[in-house]
Amino acid sequence: MENMENKDSLLVSVDIGTYQTSVVVAEKTHDGLAVLGIGTAPSQGVRKGLVTNVENAAQGLQQAVAEAEANASCEIHNVFVSLTGGHMEGISSQGVVRVKGGEVSADDVREVVAVARTIALPPECEILHVFPQGFLVDGQERGRDPVGASGVRLETDVHVISVSSTALYALQKCCERAGLYLNGVYYGALAAAEAVLTPEEKELGVVVIDIGAGTTSVAAFCQGVVYYTAVLPVGGENVTNDLAVGLCIPVAEAERLKQQHGCALTSLIAPGEAIEMPRIGERDAAPLPRRKMSEIIEPRIEEIFELVREQLDFGGLSDRLGAGVVLTGGSALLEGVPDLAQRVFRMAARRGAPRCASDVVDPKSQRVPHLISMEGHVDSLAQSPMYAANVGLILCHAQDTLRPPAQVRNGQNWQHMRERVVEWFREFF
Ligand SMILES: Nc1ncnc2c1ncn2[C@@H]1O[C@H](COP(=O)(O)OP(=O)(O)OP(=O)(O)O)[C@@H](O)[C@H]1O
Ligand SMILES: [Mg+2]
């Protein structure tokens, strides 16, 4: 490829979704991240978030990568990939160890987390992430950093995410076939959360619901840490299928109508509002009341939200989500989705667009890397809820390396902390 630069500072994320494969290229700059280019291609060989045909999925990936390379004028070799699918499971676990030297050391912390992650997994499954939620030393809460506390008994609660080994292997194969090196894998809804939530929202309690085509991925945070994750095998393609069946139209036509005129809340539509349905087969063109469409869409999205709400109720989380619901994924673009979420969850709901520099106001948030506002096409695309997982993956991996020198507080402490962050990051990965 001529005139294409090969930069070390590039961060590339890949989302092989059920509907589309998207690639986002960003570059580290001294004060943030600049999105250089995006490439997309329709996905093939992906069902309910799972790569079922490596060959076909790799083709889509290659196509999306080529487009991103052309847009960003660069060569792509290394990628971070997001993962979702019904095979994923969020599991809460605990660990206890004896503190060896009378004072909790980093080794004790590592050991107690290792104990907590020792769980019986279903066959062919492995651990993708381990998120410690907090530590107790001799029964006393010590928050997220117990190092230095005196005591004899160290306990922790962790949230473990397990995934199918086959799914991971398929992703790796897919990247290999497309000539890419897989740098790391991250759960999609957590990546999306990284792009659309503020640290304050995570402290207050918040749930991210990423509604894709084949899946709905959920991640809830309380007091700044991951408390709950789950993936439901339903999403936008169910809505499209319902429309195709309900209106007796081909799936492709149902998809088009949904994206152009769909609404998830019937009460938002004025009576008499109609759209023109084109001539299909023997049937003449005819006006279609928009309400008729939304009467099909609403129950399906409502059902998805009810399922999520039941799970949150079951986990005792519903009262702990002060910052409400944040919606990402392509299906969050549907008109009325936040209003419907507000009704079902009885809490505030908004769409989550990947944050950009202009959104960052308070000093606490400034430690979080953000997209630099760039003029034009790429920037506005990257700010769609549809690319939240892509952008979030990049932010996850930039997080540690992007802290500007001005924020580096007193040397040694910072270095110590940074090493631990890096270690923990490996642990989570
Ligand atoms: N403007 C729109 N209005 C309504 N729905 C939309 C719109 N644009 C895209 N969608 C829907 O969003 C879905 C695709 O979203 P997304 O790209 O987040 O899914 P995916 O990541 O490919 O799927 P999954 O996460 O389930 O594997 C499709 O079902 C599509 O119909
Ligand atoms: Mg997705």
CSV table of C-alpha atoms and ligand atoms in Angstrom, one decimal:
chain,number,residue,atom,x,y,z
A,1,MET,CA,0.0,0.0,0.0
A,2,GLU,CA,1.6,3.2,-1.1
A,3,ASN,CA,1.6,6.4,0.9
A,4,MET,CA,0.2,4.6,3.9
A,5,GLU,CA,1.9,5.2,7.2
A,6,ASN,CA,2.7,2.5,9.7
A,7,LYS,CA,2.5,4.2,13.1
A,8,ASP,CA,3.1,2.8,16.5
A,9,SER,CA,0.7,5.3,18.0
A,10,LEU,CA,-2.3,3.8,16.3
A,11,LEU,CA,-5.0,2.0,18.3
A,12,VAL,CA,-7.4,0.0,16.2
A,13,SER,CA,-10.6,-1.6,17.5
A,14,VAL,CA,-12.7,-4.3,15.8
A,15,ASP,CA,-16.3,-5.2,16.5
A,16,ILE,CA,-17.4,-8.3,14.6
A,17,GLY,CA,-21.2,-7.9,15.3
A,18,THR,CA,-24.1,-9.9,14.2
A,19,TYR,CA,-25.2,-7.1,11.8
A,20,GLN,CA,-22.0,-5.4,10.9
A,21,THR,CA,-18.2,-5.5,11.4
A,22,SER,CA,-16.7,-2.2,12.3
A,23,VAL,CA,-13.2,-1.0,12.5
A,24,VAL,CA,-12.1,2.3,14.2
A,25,VAL,CA,-8.6,3.7,13.9
A,26,ALA,CA,-7.5,6.3,16.4
A,27,GLU,CA,-4.2,7.9,17.1
A,28,LYS,CA,-2.7,8.8,20.4
A,29,THR,CA,-2.0,12.5,20.6
A,30,HIS,CA,-0.5,14.5,23.5
A,31,ASP,CA,-3.9,15.4,24.9
A,32,GLY,CA,-6.2,12.6,23.9
A,33,LEU,CA,-7.2,10.4,21.0
A,34,ALA,CA,-8.1,11.4,17.5
A,35,VAL,CA,-10.3,9.2,15.4
A,36,LEU,CA,-8.6,8.9,12.0
A,37,GLY,CA,-10.9,6.6,10.2
A,38,ILE,CA,-13.8,4.1,10.3
A,39,GLY,CA,-14.5,1.1,8.1
A,40,THR,CA,-17.6,-1.0,8.1
A,41,ALA,CA,-18.9,-4.1,6.3
A,42,PRO,CA,-22.0,-6.3,6.6
A,43,SER,CA,-21.2,-9.3,8.8
A,44,GLN,CA,-21.5,-12.8,7.5
A,45,GLY,CA,-21.0,-16.0,9.4
A,46,VAL,CA,-21.9,-14.3,12.7
A,47,ARG,CA,-25.0,-15.5,14.7
A,48,LYS,CA,-26.2,-13.9,17.9
A,49,GLY,CA,-22.8,-12.3,18.4
A,50,LEU,CA,-20.9,-15.6,17.8
A,51,VAL,CA,-18.6,-16.2,14.8
A,52,THR,CA,-20.0,-19.4,13.3
A,53,ASN,CA,-18.2,-19.3,10.0
A,54,VAL,CA,-14.6,-18.1,10.3
A,55,GLU,CA,-14.1,-17.8,6.5
A,56,ASN,CA,-17.1,-15.6,5.9
A,57,ALA,CA,-16.6,-13.5,9.0
A,58,ALA,CA,-12.9,-12.9,8.0
A,59,GLN,CA,-14.0,-11.6,4.7
A,60,GLY,CA,-16.3,-9.0,6.3
A,61,LEU,CA,-13.4,-8.1,8.6
A,62,GLN,CA,-11.0,-7.7,5.7
A,63,GLN,CA,-13.4,-5.5,3.9
A,64,ALA,CA,-14.0,-3.3,6.9
A,65,VAL,CA,-10.2,-3.1,7.6
A,66,ALA,CA,-9.5,-2.1,4.0
A,67,GLU,CA,-12.1,0.7,4.2
A,68,ALA,CA,-10.6,1.9,7.5
A,69,GLU,CA,-7.1,1.8,6.1
A,70,ALA,CA,-8.2,3.9,3.1
A,71,ASN,CA,-10.0,6.4,5.3
A,72,ALA,CA,-7.2,6.8,7.8
A,73,SER,CA,-4.4,6.5,5.3
A,74,CYS,CA,-2.6,3.9,7.4
A,75,GLU,CA,-1.8,0.2,7.6
A,76,ILE,CA,-3.6,-1.9,10.2
A,77,HIS,CA,-1.7,-4.8,11.8
A,78,ASN,CA,-2.7,-5.1,15.4
A,79,VAL,CA,-6.3,-4.9,16.7
A,80,PHE,CA,-8.3,-5.0,19.9
A,81,VAL,CA,-11.6,-6.9,19.5
A,82,SER,CA,-14.8,-6.8,21.5
A,83,LEU,CA,-16.8,-9.9,22.3
A,84,THR,CA,-20.4,-10.6,23.1
A,85,GLY,CA,-22.8,-13.6,22.9
A,86,GLY,CA,-25.1,-15.8,24.9
A,87,HIS,CA,-22.1,-17.9,25.9
A,88,MET,CA,-20.8,-15.2,28.2
A,89,GLU,CA,-21.6,-15.4,31.8
A,90,GLY,CA,-21.1,-12.9,34.7
A,91,ILE,CA,-20.4,-14.7,38.0
A,92,SER,CA,-19.9,-13.2,41.4
A,93,SER,CA,-17.3,-14.9,43.6
A,94,GLN,CA,-15.4,-14.4,46.8
A,95,GLY,CA,-11.9,-15.1,48.1
A,96,VAL,CA,-10.2,-15.1,51.5
A,97,VAL,CA,-6.5,-15.4,52.4
A,98,ARG,CA,-4.3,-15.0,55.4
A,99,VAL,CA,-2.3,-11.8,55.4
A,100,LYS,CA,1.3,-13.0,55.6
A,101,GLY,CA,3.3,-10.1,57.0
A,102,GLY,CA,0.7,-8.4,59.3
A,103,GLU,CA,0.2,-5.8,56.7
A,104,VAL,CA,-1.5,-6.3,53.3
A,105,SER,CA,1.0,-6.4,50.5
A,106,ALA,CA,0.4,-6.4,46.7
A,107,ASP,CA,1.2,-10.1,46.7
A,108,ASP,CA,-1.6,-10.7,49.2
A,109,VAL,CA,-4.0,-8.8,46.9
A,110,ARG,CA,-2.9,-10.9,43.9
A,111,GLU,CA,-3.4,-14.0,45.9
A,112,VAL,CA,-6.9,-13.2,47.2
A,113,VAL,CA,-8.0,-12.3,43.7
A,114,ALA,CA,-6.5,-15.5,42.4
A,115,VAL,CA,-8.5,-17.5,45.0
A,116,ALA,CA,-11.7,-15.6,44.2
A,117,ARG,CA,-11.3,-16.4,40.5
A,118,THR,CA,-11.0,-20.1,41.2
A,119,ILE,CA,-14.5,-21.1,40.2
A,120,ALA,CA,-16.1,-24.2,38.6
A,121,LEU,CA,-16.6,-23.2,35.0
A,122,PRO,CA,-18.9,-24.9,32.5
A,123,PRO,CA,-17.0,-27.2,30.0
A,124,GLU,CA,-15.1,-25.4,27.2
A,125,CYS,CA,-15.3,-22.1,29.0
A,126,GLU,CA,-12.6,-19.8,30.3
A,127,ILE,CA,-12.2,-16.6,32.2
A,128,LEU,CA,-12.1,-13.4,30.2
A,129,HIS,CA,-12.1,-10.7,33.0
A,130,VAL,CA,-11.9,-10.6,36.7
A,131,PHE,CA,-13.1,-7.3,38.4
A,132,PRO,CA,-12.4,-7.0,42.1
A,133,GLN,CA,-15.3,-5.0,43.7
A,134,GLY,CA,-13.7,-4.2,47.0
A,135,PHE,CA,-11.6,-5.6,49.9
A,136,LEU,CA,-12.2,-6.3,53.6
A,137,VAL,CA,-9.4,-6.6,56.1
A,138,ASP,CA,-10.4,-8.3,59.3
A,139,GLY,CA,-14.0,-7.6,58.4
A,140,GLN,CA,-13.4,-3.9,57.9
A,141,GLU,CA,-14.1,-2.4,54.4
A,142,ARG,CA,-10.9,-1.2,52.8
A,143,GLY,CA,-12.3,-0.1,49.4
A,144,ARG,CA,-10.5,-0.9,46.3
A,145,ASP,CA,-6.9,-0.6,47.6
A,146,PRO,CA,-6.2,-2.5,50.8
A,147,VAL,CA,-2.3,-2.4,50.4
A,148,GLY,CA,-0.7,-1.2,53.6
A,149,ALA,CA,-3.7,-2.0,55.9
A,150,SER,CA,-2.9,-4.1,59.1
A,151,GLY,CA,-4.7,-7.3,59.8
A,152,VAL,CA,-4.7,-11.0,59.3
A,153,ARG,CA,-7.6,-11.8,57.1
A,154,LEU,CA,-8.0,-10.4,53.6
A,155,GLU,CA,-11.3,-10.9,51.7
A,156,THR,CA,-12.5,-9.8,48.3
A,157,ASP,CA,-15.7,-9.9,46.2
A,158,VAL,CA,-15.0,-10.2,42.5
A,159,HIS,CA,-17.1,-10.2,39.3
A,160,VAL,CA,-15.8,-12.8,36.9
A,161,ILE,CA,-16.8,-12.9,33.2
A,162,SER,CA,-16.5,-16.3,31.6
A,163,VAL,CA,-16.7,-17.0,27.8
A,164,SER,CA,-16.7,-19.9,25.5
A,165,SER,CA,-13.2,-20.9,24.5
A,166,THR,CA,-14.5,-21.8,21.1
A,167,ALA,CA,-15.8,-18.2,20.6
A,168,LEU,CA,-12.4,-16.8,21.6
A,169,TYR,CA,-10.6,-19.2,19.3
A,170,ALA,CA,-13.0,-18.3,16.4
A,171,LEU,CA,-12.2,-14.6,16.9
A,172,GLN,CA,-8.5,-15.3,16.9
A,173,LYS,CA,-8.8,-17.4,13.7
A,174,CYS,CA,-10.9,-14.7,12.1
A,175,CYS,CA,-8.1,-12.1,12.8
A,176,GLU,CA,-5.5,-14.5,11.5
A,177,ARG,CA,-7.3,-15.1,8.3
A,178,ALA,CA,-7.6,-11.3,7.8
A,179,GLY,CA,-3.9,-11.0,8.4
A,180,LEU,CA,-4.3,-9.2,11.8
A,181,TYR,CA,-2.7,-9.7,15.1
A,182,LEU,CA,-5.2,-10.0,18.0
A,183,ASN,CA,-3.9,-7.8,20.8
A,184,GLY,CA,-6.7,-8.3,23.2
A,185,VAL,CA,-10.4,-9.1,23.7
A,186,TYR,CA,-12.8,-7.2,25.9
A,187,TYR,CA,-16.5,-7.7,26.7
A,188,GLY,CA,-18.5,-5.4,24.3
A,189,ALA,CA,-20.8,-3.8,26.9
A,190,LEU,CA,-17.9,-2.9,29.2
A,191,ALA,CA,-16.1,-1.4,26.2
A,192,ALA,CA,-19.2,0.6,25.4
A,193,ALA,CA,-19.5,1.7,29.0
A,194,GLU,CA,-15.9,3.1,28.9
A,195,ALA,CA,-16.9,5.3,26.0
A,196,VAL,CA,-20.2,6.7,27.2
A,197,LEU,CA,-20.1,6.8,31.0
A,198,THR,CA,-18.5,9.3,33.4
A,199,PRO,CA,-16.7,8.2,36.5
A,200,GLU,CA,-19.4,9.9,38.5
A,201,GLU,CA,-22.2,7.8,36.9
A,202,LYS,CA,-20.3,4.6,37.7
A,203,GLU,CA,-20.0,5.8,41.3
A,204,LEU,CA,-23.7,6.6,41.5
A,205,GLY,CA,-24.7,3.3,39.9
A,206,VAL,CA,-25.6,2.9,36.3
A,207,VAL,CA,-26.5,0.2,33.7
A,208,VAL,CA,-25.3,0.1,30.1
A,209,ILE,CA,-27.6,-1.8,27.8
A,210,ASP,CA,-26.0,-2.3,24.3
A,211,ILE,CA,-28.8,-3.4,22.0
A,212,GLY,CA,-27.2,-4.8,18.8
A,213,ALA,CA,-28.8,-7.0,16.2
A,214,GLY,CA,-28.5,-10.5,17.6
A,215,THR,CA,-27.8,-9.7,21.3
A,216,THR,CA,-28.5,-7.3,24.1
A,217,SER,CA,-25.4,-6.9,26.3
A,218,VAL,CA,-25.7,-5.6,29.8
A,219,ALA,CA,-23.1,-4.2,32.2
A,220,ALA,CA,-24.0,-2.6,35.6
A,221,PHE,CA,-21.7,-0.5,37.8
A,222,CYS,CA,-22.1,0.5,41.4
A,223,GLN,CA,-19.6,2.5,43.5
A,224,GLY,CA,-17.3,2.7,40.5
A,225,VAL,CA,-17.0,-1.1,39.9
A,226,VAL,CA,-18.5,-3.7,37.7
A,227,TYR,CA,-21.3,-5.5,39.6
A,228,TYR,CA,-23.3,-7.3,37.0
A,229,THR,CA,-23.0,-8.5,33.4
A,230,ALA,CA,-25.2,-10.5,31.2
A,231,VAL,CA,-25.9,-11.1,27.5
A,232,LEU,CA,-29.4,-11.8,26.2
A,233,PRO,CA,-29.7,-13.5,22.8
A,234,VAL,CA,-32.2,-11.0,21.4
A,235,GLY,CA,-31.9,-7.6,19.6
A,236,GLY,CA,-32.7,-5.6,16.6
A,237,GLU,CA,-33.0,-8.5,14.2
A,238,ASN,CA,-35.9,-9.8,16.2
A,239,VAL,CA,-37.6,-6.5,15.8
A,240,THR,CA,-37.0,-6.6,12.0
A,241,ASN,CA,-38.3,-10.2,11.8
A,242,ASP,CA,-41.4,-9.2,13.8
A,243,LEU,CA,-42.0,-6.4,11.3
A,244,ALA,CA,-41.5,-8.7,8.3
A,245,VAL,CA,-44.0,-11.3,9.7
A,246,GLY,CA,-46.5,-8.7,11.0
A,247,LEU,CA,-46.6,-6.6,7.8
A,248,CYS,CA,-46.0,-9.5,5.4
A,249,ILE,CA,-43.0,-7.9,3.8
A,250,PRO,CA,-39.5,-9.2,3.0
A,251,VAL,CA,-36.9,-8.9,5.8
A,252,ALA,CA,-34.8,-6.4,3.8
A,253,GLU,CA,-37.8,-4.1,3.4
A,254,ALA,CA,-38.7,-4.5,7.1
A,255,GLU,CA,-35.1,-3.5,8.0
A,256,ARG,CA,-35.3,-0.4,5.8
A,257,LEU,CA,-38.7,0.7,7.1
A,258,LYS,CA,-37.5,0.1,10.7
A,259,GLN,CA,-34.4,2.2,10.3
A,260,GLN,CA,-36.2,5.0,8.5
A,261,HIS,CA,-39.6,5.2,10.2
A,262,GLY,CA,-39.5,2.9,13.2
A,263,CYS,CA,-40.5,4.0,16.7
A,264,ALA,CA,-40.3,2.1,20.0
A,265,LEU,CA,-43.1,4.0,21.7
A,266,THR,CA,-46.5,4.1,20.1
A,267,SER,CA,-47.7,7.0,22.2
A,268,LEU,CA,-45.1,9.3,20.5
A,269,ILE,CA,-46.8,8.9,17.1
A,270,ALA,CA,-49.5,11.3,16.1
A,271,PRO,CA,-52.7,9.4,14.9
A,272,GLY,CA,-52.9,9.5,11.2
A,273,GLU,CA,-49.1,9.6,10.6
A,274,ALA,CA,-48.5,7.4,7.7
A,275,ILE,CA,-45.6,6.3,5.4
A,276,GLU,CA,-45.7,5.1,1.9
A,277,MET,CA,-45.1,1.3,1.6
A,278,PRO,CA,-43.6,0.6,-1.8
A,279,ARG,CA,-45.1,-1.9,-4.3
A,280,ILE,CA,-44.1,-5.4,-3.2
A,281,GLY,CA,-44.7,-8.4,-5.5
A,282,GLU,CA,-48.4,-8.4,-6.4
A,283,ARG,CA,-49.3,-5.8,-3.8
A,284,ASP,CA,-49.7,-2.2,-4.9
A,285,ALA,CA,-48.0,0.7,-3.1
A,286,ALA,CA,-50.1,1.7,-0.1
A,287,PRO,CA,-49.9,4.0,2.9
A,288,LEU,CA,-48.9,2.3,6.1
A,289,PRO,CA,-49.9,3.9,9.5
A,290,ARG,CA,-46.7,4.5,11.5
A,291,ARG,CA,-48.6,3.4,14.6
A,292,LYS,CA,-49.1,0.0,13.1
A,293,MET,CA,-45.3,-0.4,12.8
A,294,SER,CA,-44.6,0.8,16.3
A,295,GLU,CA,-47.3,-1.5,17.7
A,296,ILE,CA,-45.1,-4.3,16.5
A,297,ILE,CA,-41.8,-2.8,17.6
A,298,GLU,CA,-42.8,-1.7,21.1
A,299,PRO,CA,-43.7,-5.0,22.6
A,300,ARG,CA,-40.4,-6.6,21.5
A,301,ILE,CA,-38.2,-3.8,22.9
A,302,GLU,CA,-40.3,-3.8,26.0
A,303,GLU,CA,-39.8,-7.5,26.4
A,304,ILE,CA,-36.0,-7.1,26.1
A,305,PHE,CA,-36.1,-4.3,28.8
A,306,GLU,CA,-38.4,-6.4,31.1
A,307,LEU,CA,-35.9,-9.3,30.9
A,308,VAL,CA,-33.0,-7.0,31.8
A,309,ARG,CA,-35.1,-5.5,34.6
A,310,GLU,CA,-35.9,-8.9,36.1
A,311,GLN,CA,-32.2,-9.7,36.1
A,312,LEU,CA,-31.4,-6.4,37.9
A,313,ASP,CA,-34.2,-6.9,40.4
A,314,PHE,CA,-33.0,-10.4,41.0
A,315,GLY,CA,-29.4,-9.2,41.6
A,316,GLY,CA,-30.8,-6.5,44.0
A,317,LEU,CA,-29.4,-3.8,41.8
A,318,SER,CA,-32.5,-1.9,40.8
A,319,ASP,CA,-32.3,0.4,43.8
A,320,ARG,CA,-28.6,1.1,43.4
A,321,LEU,CA,-28.6,2.6,39.9
A,322,GLY,CA,-28.8,6.3,40.8
A,323,ALA,CA,-27.6,7.4,37.4
A,324,GLY,CA,-30.1,5.2,35.6
A,325,VAL,CA,-29.9,3.5,32.2
A,326,VAL,CA,-27.6,4.3,29.3
A,327,LEU,CA,-28.4,2.8,25.9
A,328,THR,CA,-25.9,2.0,23.2
A,329,GLY,CA,-25.7,-0.2,20.1
A,330,GLY,CA,-27.4,0.3,16.7
A,331,SER,CA,-30.9,-0.4,18.0
A,332,ALA,CA,-30.6,2.4,20.5
A,333,LEU,CA,-30.9,4.7,17.5
A,334,LEU,CA,-34.6,3.7,17.2
A,335,GLU,CA,-36.9,6.7,18.1
A,336,GLY,CA,-38.5,6.4,21.5
A,337,VAL,CA,-36.1,3.8,22.9
A,338,PRO,CA,-34.9,5.9,25.9
A,339,ASP,CA,-38.5,6.9,26.6
A,340,LEU,CA,-39.6,3.2,26.7
A,341,ALA,CA,-36.6,2.4,28.9
A,342,GLN,CA,-37.6,5.1,31.3
A,343,ARG,CA,-41.1,3.6,31.5
A,344,VAL,CA,-40.0,0.0,32.1
A,345,PHE,CA,-37.1,0.7,34.5
A,346,ARG,CA,-38.7,3.7,36.2
A,347,MET,CA,-35.4,5.6,36.1
A,348,ALA,CA,-33.7,8.1,33.9
A,349,ALA,CA,-32.5,6.8,30.6
A,350,ARG,CA,-30.5,8.3,27.8
A,351,ARG,CA,-28.6,7.3,24.7
A,352,GLY,CA,-24.9,6.9,25.1
A,353,ALA,CA,-22.7,8.7,22.6
A,354,PRO,CA,-19.0,8.2,22.8
A,355,ARG,CA,-17.7,11.3,24.7
A,356,CYS,CA,-15.6,13.9,23.0
A,357,ALA,CA,-13.4,16.6,24.4
A,358,SER,CA,-16.1,19.3,24.6
A,359,ASP,CA,-18.1,17.1,27.0
A,360,VAL,CA,-15.4,16.9,29.5
A,361,VAL,CA,-15.8,19.6,32.1
A,362,ASP,CA,-14.9,18.6,35.6
A,363,PRO,CA,-11.3,18.0,36.5
A,364,LYS,CA,-11.9,14.4,37.7
A,365,SER,CA,-13.2,13.4,34.3
A,366,GLN,CA,-10.2,15.0,32.7
A,367,ARG,CA,-8.1,12.1,33.8
A,368,VAL,CA,-10.1,9.9,31.4
A,369,PRO,CA,-8.9,10.0,27.9
A,370,HIS,CA,-11.4,11.3,25.4
A,371,LEU,CA,-11.9,11.7,21.7
A,372,ILE,CA,-10.7,14.9,20.3
A,373,SER,CA,-13.3,16.7,18.5
A,374,MET,CA,-12.5,16.7,14.8
A,375,GLU,CA,-14.3,18.4,12.1
A,376,GLY,CA,-16.4,16.4,9.7
A,377,HIS,CA,-17.6,12.9,8.9
A,378,VAL,CA,-15.4,10.7,11.0
A,379,ASP,CA,-15.9,12.5,14.2
A,380,SER,CA,-19.7,12.5,14.0
A,381,LEU,CA,-19.8,8.9,13.0
A,382,ALA,CA,-17.6,7.9,16.0
A,383,GLN,CA,-20.0,9.7,18.3
A,384,SER,CA,-22.9,7.4,17.4
A,385,PRO,CA,-24.1,4.9,20.0
A,386,MET,CA,-23.5,2.3,17.3
A,387,TYR,CA,-19.8,2.7,17.7
A,388,ALA,CA,-19.7,2.9,21.5
A,389,ALA,CA,-18.0,-0.5,21.8
A,390,ASN,CA,-15.4,0.3,19.2
A,391,VAL,CA,-14.5,3.7,20.7
A,392,GLY,CA,-14.6,2.2,24.2
A,393,LEU,CA,-12.1,-0.5,23.3
A,394,ILE,CA,-9.7,2.2,22.1
A,395,LEU,CA,-10.2,4.2,25.3
A,396,CYS,CA,-9.7,1.1,27.5
A,397,HIS,CA,-6.3,0.5,26.0
A,398,ALA,CA,-5.3,4.2,25.9
A,399,GLN,CA,-6.3,4.7,29.5
A,400,ASP,CA,-3.1,3.9,31.0
A,401,THR,CA,-0.6,5.3,28.5
A,402,LEU,CA,-2.4,8.5,27.8
A,403,ARG,CA,-2.3,10.2,31.2
A,404,PRO,CA,-0.7,13.6,30.4
A,405,PRO,CA,2.5,14.3,32.3
A,406,ALA,CA,0.9,17.3,34.0
A,407,GLN,CA,-1.3,14.9,35.9
A,408,VAL,CA,1.6,12.8,37.2
A,409,ARG,CA,1.6,13.5,40.8
A,410,ASN,CA,4.5,13.0,43.2
A,411,GLY,CA,6.9,10.7,41.3
A,412,GLN,CA,7.3,7.5,43.3
A,413,ASN,CA,3.8,7.1,44.4
A,414,TRP,CA,2.6,7.5,40.9
A,415,GLN,CA,5.1,5.1,39.5
A,416,HIS,CA,4.0,2.5,42.2
A,417,MET,CA,0.4,3.1,41.3
A,418,ARG,CA,1.0,2.9,37.6
A,419,GLU,CA,2.7,-0.4,37.9
A,420,ARG,CA,-0.2,-1.8,39.8
A,421,VAL,CA,-2.7,-0.4,37.3
A,422,VAL,CA,-0.7,-2.2,34.6
A,423,GLU,CA,-0.6,-5.4,36.5
A,424,TRP,CA,-4.3,-5.2,37.2
A,425,PHE,CA,-5.1,-4.5,33.7
A,426,ARG,CA,-3.3,-7.7,32.7
A,427,GLU,CA,-5.3,-9.5,35.3
A,428,PHE,CA,-8.5,-8.2,33.9
A,429,PHE,CA,-7.6,-9.1,30.4
B,1,LIG,N1,-31.4,4.1,12.5
B,1,LIG,C1,-31.7,2.9,13.1
B,1,LIG,N2,-32.9,2.7,13.7
B,1,LIG,C2,-33.2,1.5,14.2
B,1,LIG,N3,-32.4,0.5,14.3
B,1,LIG,C3,-31.2,0.6,13.7
B,1,LIG,C4,-30.7,1.8,13.1
B,1,LIG,N4,-29.5,1.7,12.6
B,1,LIG,C5,-29.2,0.4,12.9
B,1,LIG,N5,-30.1,-0.2,13.5
B,1,LIG,C6,-30.2,-1.6,14.0
B,1,LIG,O1,-29.1,-1.8,14.9
B,1,LIG,C7,-28.6,-3.2,14.8
B,1,LIG,C8,-27.2,-3.2,14.5
B,1,LIG,O2,-26.5,-2.6,15.6
B,1,LIG,P1,-25.0,-2.9,16.0
B,1,LIG,O3,-24.1,-2.6,14.9
B,1,LIG,O4,-24.8,-2.3,17.4
B,1,LIG,O5,-25.2,-4.5,16.1
B,1,LIG,P2,-24.1,-5.6,16.1
B,1,LIG,O6,-23.0,-5.2,17.0
B,1,LIG,O7,-23.8,-5.9,14.7
B,1,LIG,O8,-24.9,-6.9,16.7
B,1,LIG,P3,-24.6,-7.7,18.0
B,1,LIG,O9,-24.0,-6.7,19.0
B,1,LIG,O10,-25.9,-8.2,18.5
B,1,LIG,O11,-23.7,-8.8,17.7
B,1,LIG,C9,-29.4,-3.8,13.6
B,1,LIG,O12,-30.4,-4.7,14.1
B,1,LIG,C10,-30.0,-2.6,12.9
B,1,LIG,O13,-31.3,-3.0,12.5
B,2,MG,MG,-22.6,-5.2,19.0
